[in-house]
Short mmCIF file of C-alpha atoms and ligand atoms in Angstrom, two decimals:
data_model
loop_
_atom_site.label_atom_id
_atom_site.label_comp_id
_atom_site.label_asym_id
_atom_site.label_seq_id
_atom_site.Cartn_x
_atom_site.Cartn_y
_atom_site.Cartn_z
CA MET A 1463 -2.77 -3.50 32.62
CA ALA A 1464 -3.14 -6.99 31.96
CA MET A 1465 -5.42 -6.67 28.96
CA ALA A 1466 -3.04 -4.48 27.07
CA SER A 1467 -0.63 -7.40 26.42
CA SER A 1468 -3.30 -9.84 24.89
CA LEU A 1469 -3.49 -9.80 21.17
CA PHE A 1470 -4.20 -12.02 18.16
CA ILE A 1471 -2.24 -12.22 15.13
CA SER A 1472 -4.09 -13.11 11.91
CA THR A 1473 -2.67 -14.81 8.73
CA PRO A 1474 -2.87 -12.56 5.70
CA PHE A 1475 -5.33 -14.69 3.78
CA PRO A 1476 -8.91 -14.30 3.04
CA SER A 1477 -10.06 -17.15 4.87
CA LYS A 1478 -13.21 -18.65 6.37
CA PRO A 1479 -14.34 -17.35 9.75
CA ILE A 1480 -12.22 -18.84 12.65
CA SER A 1481 -14.51 -20.47 15.06
CA LYS A 1482 -11.58 -21.10 17.90
CA GLN A 1483 -9.00 -18.48 18.27
CA ILE A 1484 -6.13 -19.18 20.86
CA PRO A 1485 -4.93 -15.94 22.27
CA PHE A 1486 -1.35 -15.36 22.18
CA SER A 1487 0.29 -12.75 24.35
CA PHE A 1488 3.14 -10.42 23.53
CA PRO A 1489 4.45 -7.87 25.70
CA SER A 1490 3.40 -4.25 24.54
CA SER A 1491 6.78 -3.49 23.51
CA ASN A 1492 7.06 -6.12 21.17
CA PRO A 1493 8.44 -4.84 17.87
CA LEU A 1494 5.96 -7.23 15.83
CA ILE A 1495 3.10 -5.06 16.84
CA ARG A 1496 4.82 -1.94 15.40
CA SER A 1497 6.07 -3.73 12.23
CA PHE A 1498 2.60 -5.38 11.75
CA THR A 1499 0.57 -1.99 12.49
CA HIS A 1500 2.58 0.10 10.06
CA LYS A 1501 1.62 -1.91 7.22
CA PRO A 1502 -2.27 -2.51 7.60
CA SER A 1503 -2.45 -2.96 3.86
CA ARG A 1504 -1.18 -6.53 4.79
CA ASN A 1505 -4.22 -7.48 6.62
CA LEU A 1506 -2.12 -8.55 9.47
CA VAL A 1507 -4.35 -7.50 12.55
CA VAL A 1508 -3.25 -6.89 15.66
CA SER A 1509 -6.01 -6.12 18.32
CA SER A 1510 -4.58 -4.68 21.17
CA SER A 1511 -4.51 -1.55 22.92
CA ALA A 1512 -0.83 -1.51 22.96
CA ALA A 1513 -1.02 -1.47 19.21
CA ALA A 1514 -2.32 1.97 19.06
CA THR A 1515 0.15 3.39 21.28
CA ASN A 1516 2.84 2.06 19.39
CA ALA A 1517 1.40 2.82 16.00
CA ILE A 1518 3.24 6.24 16.03
CA GLU A 1519 6.66 4.56 16.41
CA ALA A 1520 5.55 2.21 13.56
CA GLU A 1521 7.20 4.45 10.97
CA THR A 1522 10.59 3.89 12.03
CA GLN A 1523 10.39 -0.15 11.75
CA THR A 1524 11.47 -1.97 8.59
CA SER A 1525 9.44 -4.80 7.05
CA ASN A 1526 11.28 -7.62 5.06
CA SER A 1527 7.80 -8.97 4.06
CA ALA A 1528 5.51 -8.54 1.03
CA THR A 1529 3.49 -5.41 1.08
CA THR A 1530 0.38 -7.15 -0.34
CA PRO A 1531 -1.53 -10.17 1.16
CA ALA A 1532 -0.30 -13.40 0.15
CA LYS A 1533 -2.65 -15.42 -2.36
CA SER A 1534 -4.71 -18.29 -1.08
CA LEU A 1535 -3.03 -21.01 -3.34
CA SER A 1536 -3.40 -24.52 -3.21
CA PHE A 1537 0.10 -25.33 -2.11
CA ARG A 1538 2.49 -23.05 -0.58
CA VAL A 1539 6.24 -23.68 -0.22
CA GLY A 1540 8.59 -22.38 2.49
CA HIS A 1541 12.33 -22.33 3.25
CA GLY A 1542 13.98 -22.08 6.75
CA PHE A 1543 17.58 -21.70 7.63
CA ASP A 1544 19.33 -21.20 11.00
CA LEU A 1545 22.77 -21.14 12.37
CA HIS A 1546 23.77 -21.30 16.27
CA ARG A 1547 27.32 -20.66 17.66
CA LEU A 1548 28.47 -23.65 19.94
CA GLU A 1549 29.88 -22.76 23.25
CA PRO A 1550 31.11 -24.93 26.16
CA GLY A 1551 28.63 -24.88 28.95
CA TYR A 1552 25.45 -24.50 27.12
CA PRO A 1553 22.83 -27.49 26.61
CA LEU A 1554 22.54 -28.67 23.01
CA ILE A 1555 18.80 -29.14 22.10
CA ILE A 1556 17.90 -30.17 18.71
CA GLY A 1557 14.20 -30.48 17.94
CA GLY A 1558 13.43 -30.40 21.50
CA ILE A 1559 15.78 -33.26 22.54
CA ASN A 1560 18.73 -32.62 25.04
CA ILE A 1561 21.75 -34.15 23.19
CA PRO A 1562 24.84 -35.03 25.06
CA HIS A 1563 27.77 -32.96 23.91
CA ASP A 1564 30.72 -31.12 25.20
CA ARG A 1565 28.94 -27.71 24.06
CA GLY A 1566 25.59 -26.24 23.21
CA CYS A 1567 23.95 -23.11 21.82
CA GLU A 1568 24.52 -19.79 23.00
CA ALA A 1569 21.24 -18.31 22.30
CA HIS A 1570 18.38 -16.03 23.65
CA SER A 1571 15.81 -18.85 23.78
CA ASP A 1572 16.74 -22.58 24.13
CA GLY A 1573 18.83 -22.21 20.81
CA ASP A 1574 16.97 -24.95 19.26
CA VAL A 1575 18.49 -24.46 15.44
CA LEU A 1576 16.11 -27.10 14.08
CA LEU A 1577 12.71 -25.70 15.65
CA HIS A 1578 13.98 -22.37 14.81
CA CYS A 1579 14.35 -23.25 10.95
CA VAL A 1580 11.12 -25.08 10.88
CA VAL A 1581 9.18 -22.38 12.32
CA ASP A 1582 11.01 -20.09 9.76
CA ALA A 1583 9.89 -22.35 7.08
CA ILE A 1584 6.24 -22.55 8.24
CA LEU A 1585 6.31 -18.50 8.46
CA GLY A 1586 8.03 -18.30 5.11
CA ALA A 1587 5.39 -20.41 3.46
CA LEU A 1588 2.53 -18.29 4.88
CA GLY A 1589 4.36 -15.13 3.60
CA LEU A 1590 4.65 -14.04 7.23
CA PRO A 1591 7.68 -12.30 8.99
CA ASP A 1592 10.29 -14.28 10.24
CA ILE A 1593 10.89 -15.75 13.67
CA GLY A 1594 13.29 -12.99 14.71
CA GLN A 1595 10.50 -10.66 13.98
CA ILE A 1596 7.77 -12.53 15.86
CA PHE A 1597 9.93 -13.44 18.71
CA PRO A 1598 12.72 -10.78 19.04
CA ASP A 1599 15.73 -11.74 20.89
CA THR A 1600 15.70 -8.15 22.79
CA ASP A 1601 12.58 -9.44 24.38
CA PRO A 1602 13.39 -10.71 28.01
CA LYS A 1603 10.22 -12.91 27.75
CA TRP A 1604 12.02 -14.97 25.47
CA LYS A 1605 15.00 -15.63 27.36
CA GLY A 1606 15.45 -19.34 27.82
CA ALA A 1607 12.22 -19.95 26.52
CA PRO A 1608 11.58 -23.63 25.04
CA SER A 1609 11.27 -23.31 21.14
CA SER A 1610 8.19 -25.44 21.21
CA VAL A 1611 6.46 -22.28 22.20
CA PHE A 1612 7.51 -21.08 18.77
CA MET A 1613 6.48 -24.07 17.14
CA GLU A 1614 3.04 -24.19 18.84
CA GLU A 1615 2.40 -20.44 17.29
CA ALA A 1616 3.73 -21.30 14.03
CA VAL A 1617 1.40 -24.49 13.75
CA ARG A 1618 -1.48 -22.26 14.96
CA LEU A 1619 -1.07 -19.69 12.42
CA MET A 1620 -0.70 -22.35 9.74
CA HIS A 1621 -4.20 -23.78 10.55
CA GLU A 1622 -5.71 -20.37 10.99
CA ALA A 1623 -4.62 -19.54 7.41
CA GLY A 1624 -6.32 -22.79 6.10
CA TYR A 1625 -3.38 -25.03 5.49
CA GLU A 1626 -2.05 -28.08 6.77
CA LEU A 1627 1.48 -29.69 6.34
CA GLY A 1628 1.91 -31.61 3.07
CA ASN A 1629 5.46 -32.83 3.98
CA LEU A 1630 8.63 -31.24 5.39
CA ASP A 1631 12.31 -32.14 4.91
CA ALA A 1632 14.90 -30.88 7.23
CA THR A 1633 18.80 -31.35 7.09
CA LEU A 1634 20.86 -30.64 10.33
CA ILE A 1635 24.64 -29.81 9.84
CA LEU A 1636 26.89 -30.48 12.47
CA GLN A 1637 30.46 -32.23 12.87
CA ARG A 1638 29.89 -33.61 16.45
CA PRO A 1639 27.88 -35.34 17.94
CA LYS A 1640 26.65 -38.07 15.71
CA VAL A 1641 22.98 -37.66 15.27
CA SER A 1642 22.11 -41.04 13.97
CA PRO A 1643 21.23 -42.30 18.07
CA HIS A 1644 18.92 -39.36 18.48
CA LYS A 1645 17.52 -39.15 15.06
CA GLU A 1646 14.33 -41.04 15.69
CA ALA A 1647 13.55 -39.21 18.83
CA ILE A 1648 13.88 -35.71 17.43
CA ARG A 1649 11.61 -36.66 14.40
CA ALA A 1650 9.05 -38.12 16.78
CA ASN A 1651 9.09 -35.03 18.62
CA LEU A 1652 8.95 -32.87 15.55
CA CYS A 1653 5.90 -34.82 14.51
CA LYS A 1654 4.27 -34.31 17.75
CA LEU A 1655 4.65 -30.45 17.67
CA LEU A 1656 3.61 -30.33 14.09
CA GLY A 1657 0.78 -32.73 14.65
CA ALA A 1658 1.89 -34.66 11.59
CA ASP A 1659 2.24 -38.08 10.52
CA PRO A 1660 5.73 -39.56 10.73
CA SER A 1661 5.49 -40.38 6.85
CA VAL A 1662 5.66 -36.63 6.00
CA VAL A 1663 8.46 -35.37 8.12
CA ASN A 1664 11.83 -36.14 7.04
CA LEU A 1665 15.29 -35.36 8.85
CA LYS A 1666 18.75 -35.73 7.51
CA ALA A 1667 21.90 -34.91 9.15
CA LYS A 1668 25.31 -34.54 7.71
CA THR A 1669 28.74 -33.16 8.84
CA HIS A 1670 30.55 -30.21 7.15
CA GLU A 1671 33.60 -32.02 6.28
CA LYS A 1672 35.63 -30.48 9.26
CA VAL A 1673 35.86 -27.13 7.44
CA ASP A 1674 34.53 -23.74 8.46
CA SER A 1675 32.70 -23.11 11.91
CA LEU A 1676 30.37 -26.22 11.27
CA GLY A 1677 33.07 -28.45 10.66
CA GLU A 1678 35.08 -27.30 13.51
CA ASN A 1679 32.48 -27.89 16.05
CA ARG A 1680 32.02 -24.06 16.72
CA SER A 1681 28.36 -24.12 14.95
CA ILE A 1682 25.39 -25.99 14.06
CA ALA A 1683 22.93 -25.05 11.18
CA ALA A 1684 19.68 -26.47 9.74
CA HIS A 1685 17.87 -26.15 6.60
CA THR A 1686 14.09 -26.92 6.34
CA VAL A 1687 11.66 -27.21 3.39
CA VAL A 1688 7.98 -27.44 3.87
CA LEU A 1689 4.98 -27.71 1.60
CA LEU A 1690 1.57 -26.48 3.06
CA MET A 1691 -1.52 -27.68 1.64
CA LYS A 1692 -4.95 -26.03 1.48
CA LYS A 1693 -7.28 -27.96 3.74
ZN1 ZN B 3065 17.87 -19.97 15.96
#
């Protein structure tokens, strides 16, 4: 049934009533439902009939998140890290921008290493489960999905919790290609997805000195730190 897959995820903050909530649809088999429903004390509410049917399975799931609700602080900091293997025959998408290269990321979604780690930084700051738990790579729904979908959800959760972006600092690590010609396009798209002023979004890129998989053009990685401020 169509209604079974419609649900809301709420952030674990004691916040003001939300006047506008955008429904986000997960398939009923999404492990997030199970991982959230088995720890009701975290106040992560999933309203779905599918949640009830999955509750029994919940006990088998593990969670890496705190068991108590996150405190509503004036500021919250979050860190994200991601790495993808580079393989010939795939597009290289960084920050939503298609970068010409002889290889790209082999991944379930579009393999956007920058957007993935920005999402993880925001989720981390909010004290929520990581991107892999919310958008599992075992779910066919996310196969080839643009990572902007994950960003939209992370930003929605941030606002729902009553926070806005203070500032963001990201570092891309890759040997090739040069990021500098594409840096402003990547940063502009990042600002658009975050709904943020360019002055609070910083992007850096560096090589890995030709060592290890990063330095041998076999992988790409990114780190992100975000500071969220209470609205
Ligand atoms: Zn990733």
